[in-house]
Coordinates of C-alpha atoms in Angstrom, one line a residue:
Chain A
M1 CA -82.6 -59.8 -55.5
A2 CA -82.3 -63.5 -55.7
T3 CA -82.9 -65.8 -52.8
V4 CA -80.9 -69.0 -51.9
D5 CA -81.6 -71.7 -49.4
H6 CA -78.8 -73.5 -47.7
M7 CA -78.6 -75.7 -44.6
G8 CA -82.0 -74.5 -43.4
K9 CA -81.1 -70.8 -43.9
T10 CA -82.4 -68.4 -46.5
F11 CA -80.2 -65.7 -48.0
E12 CA -80.9 -62.7 -50.2
I13 CA -78.0 -62.1 -52.6
D14 CA -77.2 -59.3 -55.0
E15 CA -76.3 -59.7 -58.7
D16 CA -72.6 -60.2 -57.8
G17 CA -73.5 -63.0 -55.5
F18 CA -72.8 -61.0 -52.3
I19 CA -75.1 -61.2 -49.3
D20 CA -77.6 -58.4 -49.2
S21 CA -76.7 -57.3 -45.7
F22 CA -73.9 -57.9 -43.3
D23 CA -76.4 -58.5 -40.5
S24 CA -77.8 -61.6 -42.4
W25 CA -74.4 -63.3 -42.3
C26 CA -74.1 -66.6 -40.5
P27 CA -71.6 -69.5 -40.7
E28 CA -73.9 -71.4 -43.1
W29 CA -73.3 -68.6 -45.6
V30 CA -69.6 -69.4 -45.7
D31 CA -70.4 -73.0 -46.4
Y32 CA -72.7 -72.0 -49.2
V33 CA -70.1 -69.7 -50.9
K34 CA -67.1 -72.0 -50.6
A35 CA -67.8 -74.2 -53.6
S36 CA -68.2 -71.3 -56.0
E37 CA -65.0 -69.8 -54.6
G38 CA -63.0 -73.0 -55.4
I39 CA -62.5 -73.9 -51.7
Q40 CA -62.9 -77.6 -50.9
E41 CA -62.5 -77.6 -47.2
L42 CA -62.7 -74.7 -44.8
T43 CA -59.8 -74.6 -42.4
E44 CA -59.0 -72.6 -39.3
E45 CA -56.9 -70.2 -41.5
H46 CA -60.0 -69.4 -43.6
W47 CA -62.0 -68.6 -40.5
K48 CA -59.2 -66.4 -39.2
V49 CA -59.2 -64.3 -42.3
I50 CA -63.0 -64.1 -42.3
H51 CA -63.1 -62.9 -38.7
V52 CA -60.4 -60.3 -39.3
L53 CA -62.3 -58.9 -42.3
Q54 CA -65.5 -58.8 -40.2
D55 CA -63.9 -57.0 -37.3
Y56 CA -62.3 -54.4 -39.6
Y57 CA -65.5 -53.9 -41.5
Q58 CA -67.5 -53.4 -38.3
K59 CA -65.0 -50.7 -37.1
H60 CA -64.3 -48.9 -40.4
G61 CA -67.3 -49.7 -42.7
I62 CA -65.0 -50.8 -45.6
A63 CA -62.9 -53.8 -46.4
P64 CA -59.2 -53.6 -45.2
M65 CA -56.4 -53.5 -47.7
V66 CA -54.5 -56.7 -48.0
R67 CA -51.5 -55.3 -46.2
I68 CA -53.6 -55.0 -43.0
L69 CA -54.9 -58.5 -43.5
T70 CA -51.4 -59.9 -43.7
K71 CA -50.3 -57.9 -40.7
V72 CA -53.2 -59.0 -38.4
T73 CA -53.3 -62.6 -39.5
G74 CA -49.5 -63.0 -39.9
Y75 CA -50.0 -64.8 -43.2
K76 CA -47.9 -64.1 -46.3
L77 CA -49.6 -62.5 -49.3
K78 CA -49.3 -65.6 -51.4
Y79 CA -50.8 -67.7 -48.7
I80 CA -53.9 -65.5 -48.6
Y81 CA -54.3 -66.0 -52.3
E82 CA -53.9 -69.7 -51.8
L83 CA -56.6 -69.7 -49.2
F84 CA -59.0 -67.6 -51.3
P85 CA -58.3 -68.2 -55.0
S86 CA -60.4 -65.3 -56.2
G87 CA -58.6 -63.0 -53.9
P88 CA -59.1 -61.1 -50.7
G89 CA -61.3 -58.5 -52.4
K90 CA -63.7 -60.8 -54.0
G91 CA -63.8 -64.3 -52.5
A92 CA -62.8 -63.5 -48.9
C93 CA -65.0 -60.4 -48.6
K94 CA -67.9 -62.3 -50.1
M95 CA -67.5 -65.1 -47.6
A96 CA -67.2 -62.7 -44.7
G97 CA -70.5 -61.1 -45.6
L98 CA -69.0 -57.8 -46.6
P99 CA -70.5 -55.9 -49.5
K100 CA -68.7 -56.0 -52.9
P101 CA -65.8 -53.6 -52.7
T102 CA -66.3 -50.4 -54.6
G103 CA -64.3 -49.4 -57.7
C104 CA -62.3 -51.3 -60.3
V105 CA -62.6 -54.8 -58.8
Chain B
M1 CA -84.1 -48.9 -64.0
G2 CA -81.4 -47.1 -62.2
D3 CA -81.7 -45.0 -59.1
K4 CA -83.8 -41.9 -59.2
A5 CA -82.3 -38.6 -60.4
A6 CA -80.9 -36.9 -57.3
N7 CA -81.7 -33.5 -58.7
F8 CA -84.0 -33.7 -61.7
N9 CA -84.3 -30.4 -63.4
P10 CA -85.2 -30.1 -67.1
D11 CA -83.9 -26.5 -67.3
V12 CA -80.5 -27.5 -66.1
F13 CA -80.6 -30.5 -68.5
K14 CA -81.4 -28.3 -71.5
K15 CA -78.9 -25.6 -70.5
T16 CA -76.1 -28.2 -70.0
A17 CA -77.0 -29.8 -73.3
E18 CA -76.7 -26.5 -75.0
E19 CA -73.3 -25.8 -73.4
K20 CA -72.0 -29.2 -74.3
S21 CA -73.3 -29.4 -77.9
N22 CA -70.4 -28.0 -79.7
A23 CA -70.3 -27.7 -83.5
R24 CA -68.6 -31.0 -83.9
L25 CA -71.2 -32.9 -81.9
K26 CA -74.1 -31.2 -83.7
M27 CA -72.5 -32.1 -87.0
W28 CA -72.1 -35.7 -86.1
L29 CA -75.6 -36.0 -84.9
E30 CA -76.9 -34.4 -88.0
I31 CA -74.8 -36.1 -90.7
C32 CA -75.4 -39.6 -89.6
A33 CA -77.1 -41.1 -92.7
H34 CA -78.4 -44.2 -90.8
C35 CA -76.6 -46.3 -93.3
G36 CA -76.3 -49.1 -90.8
L37 CA -72.7 -49.9 -91.3
C38 CA -72.1 -49.5 -87.6
A39 CA -74.5 -52.2 -86.6
D40 CA -72.3 -55.2 -87.0
T41 CA -69.3 -53.4 -85.5
C42 CA -71.0 -53.3 -82.0
H43 CA -70.7 -56.1 -79.6
F44 CA -74.0 -55.1 -77.9
Y45 CA -75.8 -55.4 -81.2
L46 CA -74.2 -58.8 -82.1
A47 CA -74.7 -60.3 -78.6
N48 CA -78.4 -59.1 -78.3
E49 CA -79.8 -60.9 -81.3
R50 CA -79.2 -58.0 -83.6
D51 CA -81.7 -55.8 -81.8
P52 CA -81.9 -52.6 -83.9
K53 CA -81.9 -50.6 -80.6
M54 CA -78.4 -51.7 -80.0
M55 CA -77.1 -50.1 -83.2
P56 CA -74.6 -47.3 -82.5
A57 CA -76.6 -45.0 -84.9
Y58 CA -79.8 -45.7 -82.9
K59 CA -78.1 -44.7 -79.6
A60 CA -76.7 -41.5 -81.2
K61 CA -80.2 -40.7 -82.5
K62 CA -81.6 -41.2 -79.0
V63 CA -79.1 -38.6 -77.7
L64 CA -80.2 -36.2 -80.4
E65 CA -83.9 -36.6 -79.7
T66 CA -83.3 -36.2 -75.9
I67 CA -81.5 -32.9 -76.3
N68 CA -83.9 -31.6 -79.0
K69 CA -85.7 -28.7 -77.4
K70 CA -88.9 -29.6 -79.3
N71 CA -89.2 -32.8 -77.4
K72 CA -90.8 -33.2 -74.0
F73 CA -88.2 -34.0 -71.4
D74 CA -89.4 -35.7 -68.2
E75 CA -88.1 -38.3 -65.8
D76 CA -89.3 -41.2 -67.9
R77 CA -87.3 -39.9 -70.8
L78 CA -84.3 -39.5 -68.6
D79 CA -84.7 -43.1 -67.3
D80 CA -84.7 -44.4 -70.9
F81 CA -81.8 -42.2 -71.8
Y82 CA -79.8 -43.4 -68.8
E83 CA -80.3 -47.1 -69.7
T84 CA -78.9 -46.5 -73.2
I85 CA -75.9 -44.3 -72.4
Y86 CA -74.7 -46.3 -69.4
G87 CA -76.0 -49.7 -70.1
E88 CA -75.7 -50.2 -73.8
C89 CA -72.3 -48.6 -74.8
T90 CA -68.8 -49.1 -73.5
M91 CA -67.5 -46.2 -75.5
C92 CA -65.0 -48.5 -77.1
R93 CA -65.0 -46.6 -80.4
R94 CA -65.0 -49.6 -82.6
C95 CA -68.0 -48.3 -84.6
T96 CA -66.1 -45.1 -85.4
M97 CA -63.5 -47.3 -87.3
F98 CA -66.2 -48.3 -89.8
C99 CA -68.4 -45.1 -90.0
P100 CA -68.0 -43.5 -93.4
F101 CA -68.2 -40.1 -91.7
G102 CA -66.0 -41.1 -88.8
I103 CA -68.7 -40.2 -86.3
D104 CA -67.4 -40.6 -82.8
V105 CA -70.2 -42.3 -80.9
A106 CA -68.0 -42.6 -77.8
S107 CA -67.8 -38.8 -77.5
I108 CA -71.5 -38.5 -78.1
I109 CA -72.2 -41.0 -75.3
S110 CA -69.7 -39.3 -73.1
M111 CA -71.4 -36.0 -73.5
A112 CA -74.7 -37.7 -72.9
R113 CA -73.4 -39.1 -69.6
S114 CA -72.5 -35.6 -68.5
L115 CA -76.0 -34.6 -69.1
S116 CA -77.3 -37.4 -67.0
A117 CA -74.8 -36.5 -64.3
S118 CA -76.2 -33.0 -64.3
Q119 CA -79.4 -34.5 -63.0
G120 CA -77.6 -36.6 -60.4
K121 CA -78.6 -39.7 -62.4
V122 CA -75.5 -41.9 -62.4
P123 CA -74.7 -45.5 -61.5
K124 CA -74.4 -45.5 -57.7
E125 CA -71.3 -47.7 -57.5
L126 CA -69.4 -45.2 -59.8
L127 CA -70.6 -42.3 -57.7
K128 CA -69.2 -44.0 -54.5
A129 CA -65.8 -44.6 -56.1
V130 CA -65.6 -41.0 -57.5
E131 CA -66.7 -39.4 -54.2
G132 CA -64.0 -41.5 -52.4
H133 CA -61.4 -40.5 -55.0
L134 CA -62.1 -36.8 -54.7
E135 CA -62.0 -37.0 -50.9
S136 CA -59.0 -39.3 -50.4
G137 CA -57.0 -39.0 -53.6
N138 CA -57.7 -42.5 -54.8
Q139 CA -60.8 -44.5 -55.7
M140 CA -60.4 -47.0 -52.7
S141 CA -59.9 -44.5 -49.9
I142 CA -56.5 -45.7 -49.0
T143 CA -54.6 -43.4 -46.6
E144 CA -51.1 -42.0 -47.4
E145 CA -49.7 -44.0 -44.5
E146 CA -51.3 -47.3 -45.8
W147 CA -50.1 -46.6 -49.3
V148 CA -46.5 -46.0 -48.2
D149 CA -46.6 -49.0 -45.9
T150 CA -47.7 -51.2 -48.8
L151 CA -44.9 -49.9 -51.0
E152 CA -42.3 -50.6 -48.2
W153 CA -43.8 -54.1 -47.7
M154 CA -43.6 -54.9 -51.4
E155 CA -40.0 -53.7 -51.5
E156 CA -39.2 -56.1 -48.6
E157 CA -40.9 -59.0 -50.3
L158 CA -39.1 -58.2 -53.6
Q159 CA -35.7 -58.0 -51.8
E160 CA -36.1 -61.6 -50.6
E161 CA -35.5 -62.5 -54.2
L162 CA -33.6 -59.5 -55.5
P163 CA -31.6 -57.9 -52.6
G164 CA -30.8 -54.8 -54.7
A165 CA -34.3 -54.0 -55.9
T166 CA -36.0 -50.9 -54.4
I167 CA -39.3 -49.1 -54.8
P168 CA -38.3 -45.4 -54.7
I169 CA -40.8 -42.9 -53.4
D170 CA -40.8 -39.2 -54.4
K171 CA -37.4 -39.3 -56.2
K172 CA -37.2 -35.9 -57.8
G173 CA -35.9 -35.8 -61.3
A174 CA -36.3 -39.5 -62.0
D175 CA -36.8 -40.6 -65.6
F176 CA -40.3 -41.7 -64.9
L177 CA -43.1 -41.7 -62.4
Y178 CA -45.0 -45.0 -62.2
V179 CA -48.7 -44.6 -61.5
V180 CA -51.2 -47.4 -60.7
N181 CA -54.8 -48.4 -60.1
A182 CA -55.9 -48.3 -56.5
R183 CA -56.9 -51.9 -56.7
E184 CA -53.2 -52.8 -56.7
P185 CA -52.3 -51.6 -53.3
K186 CA -55.7 -52.5 -52.0
F187 CA -56.0 -56.1 -53.1
Y188 CA -53.3 -57.0 -55.7
P189 CA -50.0 -55.5 -54.3
M190 CA -48.0 -58.1 -56.2
D191 CA -48.8 -56.0 -59.3
I192 CA -46.5 -53.4 -57.8
S193 CA -43.7 -55.7 -56.9
Q194 CA -43.8 -57.3 -60.3
A195 CA -43.5 -53.8 -61.9
A196 CA -40.6 -53.0 -59.6
M197 CA -38.9 -56.2 -60.6
V198 CA -39.1 -55.3 -64.3
F199 CA -37.8 -51.8 -63.6
Y200 CA -35.0 -53.0 -61.5
L201 CA -33.8 -55.6 -64.0
A202 CA -34.0 -52.9 -66.8
G203 CA -31.9 -50.6 -64.7
A204 CA -34.6 -47.9 -64.8
D205 CA -34.5 -44.6 -63.0
W206 CA -38.0 -44.4 -61.7
T207 CA -40.1 -43.4 -58.8
M208 CA -43.5 -43.7 -57.2
S209 CA -45.3 -40.8 -55.5
R210 CA -46.9 -40.3 -52.1
K211 CA -49.7 -38.3 -53.7
G212 CA -51.4 -38.4 -57.0
W213 CA -50.5 -42.1 -57.5
D214 CA -53.9 -43.4 -58.5
V215 CA -54.2 -42.9 -62.3
T216 CA -57.7 -44.3 -62.7
N217 CA -60.5 -41.8 -63.4
L218 CA -64.0 -43.2 -63.0
A219 CA -65.4 -39.7 -63.0
M220 CA -64.7 -39.7 -66.7
F221 CA -67.0 -42.7 -67.2
M222 CA -69.6 -41.2 -64.9
G223 CA -69.9 -38.1 -66.9
D224 CA -68.5 -35.8 -64.1
I225 CA -66.0 -33.8 -66.1
A226 CA -65.3 -31.3 -63.3
G227 CA -64.5 -34.3 -61.0
A228 CA -62.5 -36.0 -63.7
T229 CA -60.4 -32.8 -64.1
K230 CA -59.7 -32.6 -60.4
I231 CA -58.6 -36.3 -60.4
A232 CA -56.4 -35.9 -63.4
K233 CA -54.8 -32.8 -61.8
M234 CA -53.7 -34.9 -58.8
V235 CA -51.6 -37.0 -61.1
R236 CA -50.3 -34.1 -63.2
D237 CA -49.3 -32.2 -60.1
A238 CA -47.4 -35.1 -58.7
A239 CA -45.6 -35.7 -61.9
E240 CA -44.7 -32.0 -62.5
E241 CA -43.6 -31.6 -58.9
L242 CA -41.3 -34.5 -59.2
E243 CA -40.0 -33.1 -62.5
V244 CA -40.1 -36.5 -64.3
K245 CA -39.7 -36.8 -68.0
R246 CA -42.4 -39.5 -68.4
V247 CA -45.4 -40.9 -66.5
V248 CA -45.8 -44.7 -67.0
V249 CA -49.3 -45.9 -66.6
T250 CA -49.9 -49.4 -65.2
E251 CA -51.6 -52.1 -67.2
C252 CA -54.9 -50.2 -67.2
G253 CA -56.8 -49.0 -70.2
H254 CA -59.0 -46.1 -69.3
A255 CA -56.3 -44.5 -67.2
L256 CA -54.2 -44.0 -70.4
R257 CA -57.2 -42.5 -72.2
S258 CA -57.9 -40.1 -69.3
L259 CA -54.3 -39.0 -68.7
Q260 CA -52.9 -39.0 -72.2
F261 CA -55.8 -37.8 -74.3
E262 CA -58.6 -36.3 -72.3
S263 CA -57.0 -34.6 -69.4
P264 CA -54.8 -32.0 -71.4
I265 CA -58.1 -30.8 -72.8
W266 CA -59.9 -30.7 -69.4
L267 CA -56.9 -29.0 -67.8
G268 CA -56.3 -26.5 -70.6
R269 CA -52.7 -27.2 -71.5
D270 CA -50.3 -30.0 -72.5
H271 CA -48.6 -31.9 -69.7
Q272 CA -45.0 -31.2 -69.0
F273 CA -44.2 -34.9 -69.4
E274 CA -44.8 -37.7 -71.8
V275 CA -47.5 -40.3 -71.0
V276 CA -46.5 -43.9 -71.7
H277 CA -48.5 -47.1 -71.2
S278 CA -46.7 -50.1 -69.6
V279 CA -47.0 -52.1 -72.8
S280 CA -44.9 -49.5 -74.7
L281 CA -42.3 -49.4 -72.0
F282 CA -42.1 -53.2 -71.7
A283 CA -41.8 -53.5 -75.5
E284 CA -39.0 -50.8 -75.4
Y285 CA -37.1 -52.8 -72.8
L286 CA -37.3 -56.0 -74.7
R287 CA -36.4 -54.4 -78.0
E288 CA -33.3 -52.8 -76.4
G289 CA -32.4 -56.0 -74.6
R290 CA -32.7 -54.4 -71.2
I291 CA -34.8 -57.3 -70.0
K292 CA -34.8 -60.8 -71.3
L293 CA -37.5 -63.5 -71.1
D294 CA -37.3 -67.3 -71.1
K295 CA -39.8 -68.3 -73.8
S296 CA -39.8 -71.9 -72.7
V297 CA -41.8 -71.0 -69.6
F298 CA -45.0 -70.8 -71.5
A299 CA -44.1 -73.2 -74.3
N300 CA -46.8 -75.6 -73.4
E301 CA -49.5 -73.0 -73.5
R302 CA -51.4 -71.4 -76.4
C303 CA -51.7 -67.7 -75.8
T304 CA -53.9 -65.1 -77.3
Y305 CA -54.0 -61.3 -76.7
Q306 CA -57.0 -59.2 -75.7
D307 CA -56.5 -55.7 -77.0
P308 CA -57.9 -53.3 -74.4
C309 CA -59.9 -50.7 -76.5
N310 CA -58.2 -47.8 -74.7
V311 CA -54.7 -49.3 -75.2
S312 CA -54.8 -50.7 -78.7
R313 CA -57.5 -48.8 -80.6
N314 CA -57.7 -45.5 -78.7
G315 CA -54.2 -45.5 -77.3
G316 CA -52.3 -46.5 -80.5
C317 CA -50.4 -49.3 -78.7
A318 CA -51.7 -52.4 -80.6
Q319 CA -48.2 -53.2 -82.0
D320 CA -46.4 -52.8 -78.7
G321 CA -48.5 -55.6 -77.1
R322 CA -47.7 -57.9 -80.1
E323 CA -44.0 -57.1 -79.9
I324 CA -43.9 -58.3 -76.3
V325 CA -45.7 -61.4 -77.2
K326 CA -42.9 -62.3 -79.7
Y327 CA -40.5 -62.5 -76.8
L328 CA -42.9 -64.3 -74.5
C329 CA -45.0 -66.9 -76.3
E330 CA -44.0 -69.9 -78.5
D331 CA -47.6 -70.6 -79.5
F332 CA -49.5 -67.4 -80.1
V333 CA -52.8 -67.2 -82.0
E334 CA -54.5 -63.9 -82.8
M335 CA -58.2 -63.4 -82.2
E336 CA -60.2 -62.4 -85.2
P337 CA -60.5 -59.5 -85.7
H338 CA -57.6 -58.1 -83.6
G339 CA -55.4 -55.1 -83.0
E340 CA -57.3 -51.8 -83.4
Y341 CA -60.2 -53.8 -84.9
N342 CA -60.6 -56.1 -81.9
Y343 CA -63.9 -56.2 -80.1
C344 CA -64.4 -54.7 -76.7
C345 CA -64.4 -57.3 -73.9
G346 CA -67.7 -55.9 -72.7
G347 CA -66.3 -54.7 -69.4
G348 CA -65.2 -51.2 -70.6
G349 CA -66.7 -47.8 -70.2
G350 CA -67.1 -48.3 -66.5
F351 CA -69.0 -51.6 -66.6
I352 CA -66.8 -53.4 -64.1
P353 CA -67.1 -50.8 -61.4
M354 CA -70.7 -50.1 -62.2
A355 CA -71.2 -53.6 -60.8
G356 CA -74.6 -55.3 -59.8
A357 CA -77.3 -53.7 -61.9
F358 CA -75.1 -53.9 -65.0
K359 CA -73.6 -57.3 -64.6
E360 CA -76.1 -59.3 -66.6
R361 CA -75.7 -57.0 -69.6
R362 CA -71.9 -57.1 -69.2
L363 CA -71.8 -60.8 -69.4
K364 CA -74.3 -61.0 -72.2
S365 CA -72.4 -58.5 -74.4
G366 CA -69.2 -60.4 -73.6
K367 CA -70.5 -63.3 -75.6
V368 CA -68.7 -61.9 -78.7
K369 CA -65.4 -61.9 -76.9
A370 CA -66.0 -65.4 -75.5
E371 CA -66.6 -66.7 -79.0
Q372 CA -63.4 -65.0 -80.3
I373 CA -61.4 -66.5 -77.6
K374 CA -62.9 -70.0 -78.0
A375 CA -62.0 -69.9 -81.7
T376 CA -58.3 -69.4 -80.9
G377 CA -58.1 -72.6 -78.7
A378 CA -56.0 -70.5 -76.3
T379 CA -55.2 -71.6 -72.7
I380 CA -53.9 -68.2 -71.7
C381 CA -55.5 -64.9 -72.6
I382 CA -53.1 -62.0 -71.9
T383 CA -54.5 -58.5 -71.3
P384 CA -52.8 -55.3 -70.1
C385 CA -56.0 -53.8 -68.6
H386 CA -57.7 -54.4 -65.2
N387 CA -61.2 -54.2 -66.5
C388 CA -60.5 -56.6 -69.4
Y389 CA -58.9 -58.8 -66.9
D390 CA -61.9 -59.0 -64.6
Q391 CA -64.3 -59.3 -67.4
L392 CA -62.4 -62.1 -69.1
R393 CA -62.3 -64.1 -65.8
D394 CA -66.0 -63.7 -65.5
L395 CA -66.5 -64.7 -69.1
S396 CA -64.3 -67.7 -68.7
K397 CA -66.7 -68.9 -65.9
E398 CA -69.9 -67.9 -67.7
Y399 CA -69.0 -69.4 -71.1
E400 CA -66.7 -72.2 -69.8
L401 CA -63.7 -71.1 -71.7
G402 CA -61.2 -72.7 -69.3
I403 CA -58.6 -70.1 -69.9
K404 CA -56.1 -68.4 -67.5
V405 CA -56.2 -64.7 -67.7
L406 CA -52.9 -63.0 -67.1
S407 CA -51.3 -59.6 -67.3
F408 CA -47.9 -59.1 -68.8
K409 CA -46.4 -58.5 -65.4
E410 CA -47.7 -61.8 -64.1
M411 CA -46.1 -63.6 -67.0
F412 CA -42.9 -61.7 -66.6
E413 CA -42.6 -62.7 -63.0
E414 CA -42.4 -66.3 -64.2
A415 CA -40.3 -65.7 -67.4
L416 CA -37.8 -63.0 -66.6
I417 CA -34.2 -64.2 -66.8
I418 CA -32.5 -63.0 -63.7
P419 CA -28.7 -62.6 -63.8
E420 CA -27.1 -64.8 -61.2
E421 CA -25.3 -61.9 -59.5
L422 CA -28.6 -60.2 -58.8
K423 CA -30.2 -63.1 -57.1
A424 CA -30.3 -63.5 -53.3
K425 CA -27.5 -65.7 -52.0
E426 CA -28.5 -68.8 -50.1
D427 CA -26.0 -67.9 -47.3
D428 CA -27.6 -64.5 -46.7
E429 CA -30.8 -66.2 -45.9
D430 CA -29.1 -68.6 -43.5
E431 CA -27.6 -65.7 -41.6
E432 CA -31.0 -64.0 -41.0

């Protein structure tokens, strides 16, 4: 596992660039990931998606499907892709500290 | 090194090897003359400084040595075997095209993976997806309620543009059943509405199914043939219950291989339906004038086409992809080589879902593809396969290709010519 330092925090990351454990997540992590995800400035909308992902993951142990994400946040599908250019499965899950989703993604 | 074998047992290994070593496999393994013609055909060999260990013939020889009863078989040998069969071959079958004896290394590796699986030694990310698939009916553990809800949602979204469009569910006797990859409802639902848009404009009689809708089959790549058989049966049962004439497979490569070519053998009989890949159906619609594209949309882009191994080489659809391109792109440049001789992207054979531990090798072996793309000067690389799609996006970052990777459906969404009478009326929107 590789280690990265950012804003005074140290993170262990896997080969896909996901944080090693959900418990190590902190807001500084989001700041670290945003550049590689093509996000210039974090907005309230980004945080809303991140928090919804985290709540769902804590309850169900997997990432929600994008339908649930749109329902809970009230955002349109296209808007979620605008917020997270690499998509809700890759970019948004990575920022929220979830593990890389399983399967063909 | 991968994870430890969950149930290491040399007796089971040898017994399974004996069962799986049919006459054809034995013949292949014995007639290989080690002529070396396969070396340059393999993207692993080319991308790894022509390491002789990456030659397809070397990998086949390793399988032969491992199953040879005279050789000692222990966990070290299994570990070494595992790295070769999962980490150094995508089962793309390019080497077979050049082998003077037509030795099918992909089938040899596939058999070898089933031996490794008999020891419980498989990539853990594949195992998770396969277990989820067997339990829930799809590789992303989506519930039936969530699946139907997503289809209804995509229908609503589509109707905002095309009020008459629908996504039929369980329509018995429809001309075809459309089956997808679970990643579509999970993270990329627009793939489904884009397909529905094409089918609507073509006037197709089609349906989706509540069950057996995930046509992917990662158990095939894992080497779990019993699991692969169960997974394929889910799709077959759905299609036969709905009495459809055809099953149309989404823009996915391995799903075509699994459903069309492998599963009739696993399941012991032919399907009662024809299996068609999306590219073949799209080409048919364009040829018959059932859908029309505005070529000017991508006129300022140079396009190239990535042949998914399981669509072009192993699925026989190389020409269908090219036929579509004629209606879609003004400036199209082929990769060299292309068609059934194109190189694997490096993401096949389960490499994308195998994730982490295999990522470095995947990006490295993709160097051959990156160079092919660079030489075309393309700004768009089209590919009708999800694994190629993800791999090409990763390669674009890794090798700074600066390309857009698109599926046909994504391009159709932009370029389809929609008859005025089918479009949503401005007034209707005001009334809402």
